[in-house]
Coordinates of C-alpha atoms in Angstrom, one line a residue:
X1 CA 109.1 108.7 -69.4
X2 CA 106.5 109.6 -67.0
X3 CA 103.5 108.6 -67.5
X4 CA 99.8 109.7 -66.6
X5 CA 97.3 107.7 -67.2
X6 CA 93.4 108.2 -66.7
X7 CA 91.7 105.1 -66.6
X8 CA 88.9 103.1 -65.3
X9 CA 90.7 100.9 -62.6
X10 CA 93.8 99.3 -62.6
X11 CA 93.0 97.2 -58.9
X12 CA 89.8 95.8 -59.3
X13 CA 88.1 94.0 -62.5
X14 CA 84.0 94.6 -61.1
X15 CA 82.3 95.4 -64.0
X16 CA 85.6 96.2 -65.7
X17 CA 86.7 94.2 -67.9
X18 CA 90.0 96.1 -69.1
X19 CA 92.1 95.8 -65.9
X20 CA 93.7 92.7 -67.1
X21 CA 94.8 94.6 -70.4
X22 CA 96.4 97.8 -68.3
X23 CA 97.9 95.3 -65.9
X24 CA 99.9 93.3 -68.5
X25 CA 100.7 96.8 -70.3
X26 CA 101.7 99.4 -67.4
X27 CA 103.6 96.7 -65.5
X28 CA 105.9 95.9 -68.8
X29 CA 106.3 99.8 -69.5
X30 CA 107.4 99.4 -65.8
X31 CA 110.4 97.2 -66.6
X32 CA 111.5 99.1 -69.7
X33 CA 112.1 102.2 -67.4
X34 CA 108.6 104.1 -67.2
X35 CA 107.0 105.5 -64.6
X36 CA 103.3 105.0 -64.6
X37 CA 100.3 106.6 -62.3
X38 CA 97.1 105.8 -63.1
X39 CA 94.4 107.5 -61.7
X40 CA 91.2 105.6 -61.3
X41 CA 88.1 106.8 -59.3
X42 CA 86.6 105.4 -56.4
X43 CA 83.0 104.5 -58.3
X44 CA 80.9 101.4 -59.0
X45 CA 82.0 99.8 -56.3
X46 CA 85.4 98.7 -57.6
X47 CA 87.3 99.7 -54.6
X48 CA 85.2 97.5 -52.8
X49 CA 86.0 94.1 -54.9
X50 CA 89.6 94.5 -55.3
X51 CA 91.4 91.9 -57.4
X52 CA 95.1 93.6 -56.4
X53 CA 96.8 95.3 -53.9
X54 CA 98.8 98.5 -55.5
X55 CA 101.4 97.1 -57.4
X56 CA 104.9 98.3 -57.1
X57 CA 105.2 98.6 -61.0
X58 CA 102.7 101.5 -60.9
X59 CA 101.7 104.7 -58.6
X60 CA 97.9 104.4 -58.5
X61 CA 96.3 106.9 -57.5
X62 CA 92.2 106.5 -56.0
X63 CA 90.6 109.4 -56.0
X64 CA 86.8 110.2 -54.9
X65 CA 84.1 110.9 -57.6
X66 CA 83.8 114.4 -57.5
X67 CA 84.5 117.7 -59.0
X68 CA 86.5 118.7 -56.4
X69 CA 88.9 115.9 -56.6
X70 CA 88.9 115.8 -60.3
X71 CA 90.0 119.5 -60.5
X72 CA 93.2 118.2 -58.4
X73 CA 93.8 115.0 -60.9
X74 CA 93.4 117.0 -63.7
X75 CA 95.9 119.5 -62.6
X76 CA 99.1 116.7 -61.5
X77 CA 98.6 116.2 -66.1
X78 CA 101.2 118.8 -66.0
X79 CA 103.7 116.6 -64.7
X80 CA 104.1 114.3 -67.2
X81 CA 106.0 113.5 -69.9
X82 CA 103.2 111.0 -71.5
X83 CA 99.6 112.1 -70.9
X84 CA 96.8 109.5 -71.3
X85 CA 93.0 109.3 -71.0
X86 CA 91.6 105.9 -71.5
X87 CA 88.0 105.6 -72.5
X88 CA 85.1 104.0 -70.0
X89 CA 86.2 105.5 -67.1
X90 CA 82.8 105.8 -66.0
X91 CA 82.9 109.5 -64.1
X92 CA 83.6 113.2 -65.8
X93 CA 84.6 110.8 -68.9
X94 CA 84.1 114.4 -71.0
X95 CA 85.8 117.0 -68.4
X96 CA 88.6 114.5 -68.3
X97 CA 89.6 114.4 -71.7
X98 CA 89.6 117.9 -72.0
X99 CA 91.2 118.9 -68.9
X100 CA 94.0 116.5 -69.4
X101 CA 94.8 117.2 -72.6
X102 CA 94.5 121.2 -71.6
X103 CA 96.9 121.0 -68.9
X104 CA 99.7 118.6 -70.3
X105 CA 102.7 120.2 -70.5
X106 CA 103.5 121.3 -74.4
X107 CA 106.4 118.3 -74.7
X108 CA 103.7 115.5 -73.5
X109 CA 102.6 113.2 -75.5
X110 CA 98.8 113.6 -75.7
X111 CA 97.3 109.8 -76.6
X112 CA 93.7 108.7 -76.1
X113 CA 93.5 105.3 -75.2
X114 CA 90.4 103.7 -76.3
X115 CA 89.3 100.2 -74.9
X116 CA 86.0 99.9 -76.9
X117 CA 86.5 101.5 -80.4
X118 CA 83.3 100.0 -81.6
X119 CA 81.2 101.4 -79.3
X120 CA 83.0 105.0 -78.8
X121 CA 82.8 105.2 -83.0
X122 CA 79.6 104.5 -83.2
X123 CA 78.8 107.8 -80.7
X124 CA 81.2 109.5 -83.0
X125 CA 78.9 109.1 -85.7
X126 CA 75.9 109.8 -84.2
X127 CA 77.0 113.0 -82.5
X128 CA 78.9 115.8 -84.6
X129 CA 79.2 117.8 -81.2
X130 CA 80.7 114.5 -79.2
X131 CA 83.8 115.8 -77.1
X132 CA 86.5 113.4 -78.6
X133 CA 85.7 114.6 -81.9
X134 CA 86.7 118.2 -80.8
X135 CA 89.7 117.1 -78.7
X136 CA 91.2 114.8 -81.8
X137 CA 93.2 117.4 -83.7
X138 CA 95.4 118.2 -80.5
X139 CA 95.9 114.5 -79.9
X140 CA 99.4 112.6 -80.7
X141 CA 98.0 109.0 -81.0
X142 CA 94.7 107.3 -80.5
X143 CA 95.5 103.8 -79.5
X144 CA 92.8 101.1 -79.5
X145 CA 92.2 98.1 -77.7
X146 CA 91.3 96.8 -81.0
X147 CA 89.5 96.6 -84.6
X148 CA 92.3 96.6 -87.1
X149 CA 92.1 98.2 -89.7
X150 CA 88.2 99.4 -89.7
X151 CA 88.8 101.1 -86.8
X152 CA 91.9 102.7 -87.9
X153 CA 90.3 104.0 -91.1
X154 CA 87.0 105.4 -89.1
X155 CA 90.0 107.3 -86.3
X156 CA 91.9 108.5 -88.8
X157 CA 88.6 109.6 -90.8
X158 CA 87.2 111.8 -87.9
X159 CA 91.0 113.8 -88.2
X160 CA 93.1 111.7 -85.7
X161 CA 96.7 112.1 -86.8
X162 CA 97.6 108.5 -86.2
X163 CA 95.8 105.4 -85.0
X164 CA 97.4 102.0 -83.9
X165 CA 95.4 98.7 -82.5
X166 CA 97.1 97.6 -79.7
X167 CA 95.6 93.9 -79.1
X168 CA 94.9 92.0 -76.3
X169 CA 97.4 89.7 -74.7
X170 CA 98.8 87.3 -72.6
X171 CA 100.6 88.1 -69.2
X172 CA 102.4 84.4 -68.8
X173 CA 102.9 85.0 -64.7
X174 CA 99.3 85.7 -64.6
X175 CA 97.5 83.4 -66.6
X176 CA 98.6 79.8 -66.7
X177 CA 97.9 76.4 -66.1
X178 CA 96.9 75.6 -62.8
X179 CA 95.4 72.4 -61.1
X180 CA 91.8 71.9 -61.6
X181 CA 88.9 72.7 -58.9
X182 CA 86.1 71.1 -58.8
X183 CA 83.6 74.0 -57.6
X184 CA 84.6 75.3 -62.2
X185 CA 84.2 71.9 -63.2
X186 CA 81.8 71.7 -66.6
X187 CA 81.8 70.6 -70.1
X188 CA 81.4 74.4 -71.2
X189 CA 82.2 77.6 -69.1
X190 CA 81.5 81.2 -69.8
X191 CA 83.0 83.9 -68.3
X192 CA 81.7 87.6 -69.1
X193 CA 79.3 90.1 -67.0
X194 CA 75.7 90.2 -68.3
X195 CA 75.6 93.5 -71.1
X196 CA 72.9 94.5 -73.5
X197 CA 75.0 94.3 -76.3
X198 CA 76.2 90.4 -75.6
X199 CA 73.4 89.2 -73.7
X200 CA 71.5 88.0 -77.8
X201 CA 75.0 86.5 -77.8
X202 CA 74.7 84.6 -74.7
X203 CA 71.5 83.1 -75.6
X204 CA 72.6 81.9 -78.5
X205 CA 75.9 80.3 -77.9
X206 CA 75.4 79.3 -74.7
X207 CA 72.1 79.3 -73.8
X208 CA 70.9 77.1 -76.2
X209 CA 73.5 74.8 -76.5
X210 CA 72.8 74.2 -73.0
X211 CA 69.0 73.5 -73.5
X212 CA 70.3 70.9 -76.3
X213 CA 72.4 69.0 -74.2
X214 CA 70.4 68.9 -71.2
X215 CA 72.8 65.5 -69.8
X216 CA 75.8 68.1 -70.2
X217 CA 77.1 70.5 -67.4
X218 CA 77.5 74.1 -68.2
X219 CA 78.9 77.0 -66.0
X220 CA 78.6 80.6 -66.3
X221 CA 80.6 83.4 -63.9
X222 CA 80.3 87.3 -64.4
X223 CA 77.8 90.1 -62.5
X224 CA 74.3 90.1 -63.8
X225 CA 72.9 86.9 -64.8
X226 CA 71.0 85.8 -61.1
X227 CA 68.3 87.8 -62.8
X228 CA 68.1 85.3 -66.3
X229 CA 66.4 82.5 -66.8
X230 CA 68.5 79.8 -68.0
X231 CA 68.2 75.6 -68.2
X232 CA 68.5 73.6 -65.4
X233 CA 71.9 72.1 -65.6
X234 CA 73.4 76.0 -66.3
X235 CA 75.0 76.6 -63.1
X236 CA 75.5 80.5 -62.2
X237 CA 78.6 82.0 -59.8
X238 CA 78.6 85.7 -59.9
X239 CA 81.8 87.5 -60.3
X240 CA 84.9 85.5 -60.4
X241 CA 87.9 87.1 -59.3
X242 CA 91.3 87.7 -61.6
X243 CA 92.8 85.3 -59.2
X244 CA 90.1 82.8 -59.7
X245 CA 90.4 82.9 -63.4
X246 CA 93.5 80.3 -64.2
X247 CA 91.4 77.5 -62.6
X248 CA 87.9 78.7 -63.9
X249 CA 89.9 78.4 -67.4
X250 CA 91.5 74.4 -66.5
X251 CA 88.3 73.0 -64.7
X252 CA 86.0 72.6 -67.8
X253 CA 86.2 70.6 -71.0
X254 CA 86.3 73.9 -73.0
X255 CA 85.5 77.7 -72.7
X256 CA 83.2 79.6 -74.5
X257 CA 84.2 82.9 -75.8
X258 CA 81.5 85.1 -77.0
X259 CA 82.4 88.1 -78.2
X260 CA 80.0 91.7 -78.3
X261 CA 77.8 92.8 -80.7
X262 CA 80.3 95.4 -81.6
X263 CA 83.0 93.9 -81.5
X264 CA 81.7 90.9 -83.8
X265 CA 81.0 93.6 -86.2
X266 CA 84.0 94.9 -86.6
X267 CA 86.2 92.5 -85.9
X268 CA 89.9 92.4 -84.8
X269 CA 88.6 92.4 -81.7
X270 CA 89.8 89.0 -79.2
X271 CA 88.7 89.9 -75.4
X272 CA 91.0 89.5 -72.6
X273 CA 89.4 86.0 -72.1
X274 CA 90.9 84.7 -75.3
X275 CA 93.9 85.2 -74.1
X276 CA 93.1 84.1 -71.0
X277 CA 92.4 80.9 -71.6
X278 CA 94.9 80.0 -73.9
X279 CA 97.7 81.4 -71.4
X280 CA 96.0 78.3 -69.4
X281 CA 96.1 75.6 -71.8
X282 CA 92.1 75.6 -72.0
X283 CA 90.6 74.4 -74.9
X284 CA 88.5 77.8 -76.4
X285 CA 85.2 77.9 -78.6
X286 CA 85.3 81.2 -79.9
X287 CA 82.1 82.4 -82.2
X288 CA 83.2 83.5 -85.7
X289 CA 85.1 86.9 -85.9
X290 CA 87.4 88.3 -88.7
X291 CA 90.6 88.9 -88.0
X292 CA 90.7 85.6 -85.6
X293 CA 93.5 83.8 -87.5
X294 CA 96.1 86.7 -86.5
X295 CA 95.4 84.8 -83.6
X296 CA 94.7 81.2 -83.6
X297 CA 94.4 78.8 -86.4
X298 CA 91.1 77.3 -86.5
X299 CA 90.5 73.6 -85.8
X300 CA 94.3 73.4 -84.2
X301 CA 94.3 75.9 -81.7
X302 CA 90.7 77.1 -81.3
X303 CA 87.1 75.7 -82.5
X304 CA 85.2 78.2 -84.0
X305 CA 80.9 78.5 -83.8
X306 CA 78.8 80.3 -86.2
X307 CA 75.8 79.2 -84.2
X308 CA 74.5 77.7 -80.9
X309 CA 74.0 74.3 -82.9
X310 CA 77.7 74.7 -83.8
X311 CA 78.9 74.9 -80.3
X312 CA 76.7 72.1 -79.2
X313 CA 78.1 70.0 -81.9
X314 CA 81.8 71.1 -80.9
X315 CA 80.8 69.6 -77.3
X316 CA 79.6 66.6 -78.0
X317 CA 82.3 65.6 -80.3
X318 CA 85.2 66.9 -78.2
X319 CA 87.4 64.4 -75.9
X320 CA 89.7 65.2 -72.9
X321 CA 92.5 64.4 -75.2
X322 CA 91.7 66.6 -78.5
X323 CA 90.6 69.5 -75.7
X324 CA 94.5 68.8 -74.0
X325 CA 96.1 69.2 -77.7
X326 CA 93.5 71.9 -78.8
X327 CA 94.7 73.9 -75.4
X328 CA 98.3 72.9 -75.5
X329 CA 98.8 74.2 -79.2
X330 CA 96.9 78.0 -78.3
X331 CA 99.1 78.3 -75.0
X332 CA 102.1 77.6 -77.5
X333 CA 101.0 80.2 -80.1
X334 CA 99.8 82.9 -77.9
X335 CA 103.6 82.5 -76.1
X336 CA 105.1 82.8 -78.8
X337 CA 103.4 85.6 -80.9
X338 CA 100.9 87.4 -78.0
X339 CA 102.1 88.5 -75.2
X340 CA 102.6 91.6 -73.5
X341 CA 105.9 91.9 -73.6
X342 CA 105.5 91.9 -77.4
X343 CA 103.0 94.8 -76.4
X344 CA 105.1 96.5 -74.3
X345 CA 107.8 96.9 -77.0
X346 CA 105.3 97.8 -79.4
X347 CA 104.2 101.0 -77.2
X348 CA 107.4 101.5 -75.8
X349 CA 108.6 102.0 -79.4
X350 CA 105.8 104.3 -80.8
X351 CA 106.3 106.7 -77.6
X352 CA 110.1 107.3 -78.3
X353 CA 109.1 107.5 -81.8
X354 CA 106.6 110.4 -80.8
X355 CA 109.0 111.8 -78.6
X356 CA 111.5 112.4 -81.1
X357 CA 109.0 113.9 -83.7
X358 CA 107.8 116.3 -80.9
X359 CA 111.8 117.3 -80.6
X360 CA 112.6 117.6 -84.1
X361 CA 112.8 121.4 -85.1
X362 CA 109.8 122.2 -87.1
X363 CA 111.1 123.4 -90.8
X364 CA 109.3 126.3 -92.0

């Protein structure tokens, strides 16, 4: 099928945190006979900070922030047989939904694609005029990045006609083990930009297990934090490039995973880094989620904090060789149950599936 897909950017990760997750899907759909474009648009800088060059698995097309040039992206939705809009893209995110989904062809599949279901429910609820709630009842599928089944419920609640998580997961050629570098070396490493809804988060599960453990060596990486005040021993590296990110994940004693205000809420939720990490044999302390065990078992394959004190325990107590067995037995897990291949059939199977139901003669 051919595929359109609206998105924030598939080449560059600045201040976008979902490019690993359309990588790992668009280039499977890619081997199991689609034909992807993606049309991201040059804003925020993200054409400046590239993480890829344009991959052969997709078409991407960069296209400039304005009206002008939206009008012309809008208008190549006709061509497809699959038409998506992803949430976040940052630019028209309102005239794109509608103009996509006006202009697909009447065969195409019409899916929204939403990468932050907490968030984009929450301005559901607070807004009875909100743009996706009008656009719903024309849509096919509204696929999630995650939430299980809360987020299911609240889709399908507003009037979507079907709603399916499609989680987070693991691109083995991607992320793996690599040698260590010294310039990520630490007894506890974070990786994630500096938002308002995490940054209560950060202070609490890793700030402050830094300030207890002031002998202890801590790393953090991600856009934002030069402003925050932190403890001495927290050392701070900006953004750290996709290609940086296998040996940010094998340089430290463990990796701190700390999920977003949302996100906790709801749950069902494991970020990009989870998987991440474990694709690279790092150890991972995760604060307390539900749905984590779909995951990783707790204790075997991932410690688990309910508080900054929790983490700082977890540090002191873990050794090389528990952090080695804790990482080996996620990477082992993830391979076998989370990876994007498993994602890839999974998507590949509900758009045939919607494809035929679109064909089928409608009985009177």
């Amino acid at each position: 099928m051919k595929i359109a897909f609206y998105g924030s950017s598939l080449l560059s990760s600045y201040w976008n945190g979902a490019a690993t997750y359309y990588r790992g899907l668009i280039s499977d759909l890619y081997r199991r006979g689609h034909q992807i474009t993606f049309y991201e648009p040059d804003a925020f800088d993200r054409q400046q900070h590239r993480d890829i060059d344009p991959p052969d698995w997709a078409m991407v097309r960069v296209y400039p922030a304005t009206e002008a040039a939206l009008r012309k992206v809008i208008g190549e939705a006709r061509q497809a047989d699959v038409v998506v809009k992803a949430s976040g893209v940052g630019v028209f995110d309102d005239a794109l939904l509608e103009g996509v989904m006006a202009a697909a062809a009447p065969h195409a599949i019409r899916i929204f694609w939403d990468v932050d279901a907490p968030a984009t429910l929450a301005e559901l609820r607070g807004n009875p005029d909100h743009c996706l709630r009008r656009t719903l009842p024309a849509l096919d599928l509204v696929l999630t990045y995650g939430g299980g089944p809360p987020v299911v419920e609240a889709y399908e609640g507003f009037g979507a006609r079907r709603c399916v998580p499609v989680y987070n997961a693991l691109d083995p050629e991607t992320h793996h083990p690599v040698a260590a570098e010294p310039r990520f070396a630490a007894d506890l490493s974070f990786l994630g930009n500096r938002l308002p809804d995490r940054e209560a988060r950060v202070e609490e599960f890793f700030l402050r297990p830094a300030a207890m453990l002031p002998e202890r060596r801590f790393l953090i990486g991600g856009n934002g934090w030069e402003t925050k005040d932190m403890p001495p021993q927290v050392r701070h590296i900006g953004h750290v490039y996709t290609r940086e990110h296998n040996a940010f994940n094998t340089s430290g004693l463990a990796v701190l995973n700390i999920a977003r205000d949302s996100m906790a809420a709801v749950g069902f939720s494991p970020a990009t880094r989870v998987f991440e990490a474990a694709g690279a044999g790092a150890c991972l302390i995760t604060d307390a989620w539900v749905g984590l065990e779909l995951f990783l078992r707790e204790g075997e394959e991932v410690l688990v904090a309910r508080d900054g004190a929790e983490v700082a325990e977890h540090v002191r107590q873990l050794t090389p060789a528990r952090a080695r067995a804790i990482g080996e037995a996620a990477r082992a897990r993830i391979l076998s149950e989370h990876t994007y291949a498993r994602r890839g059939t999974q998507v590949d199977a509900l758009l045939r599936e919607e494809a035929s139901r679109k064909r089928a003669p409608v009985v009177a």
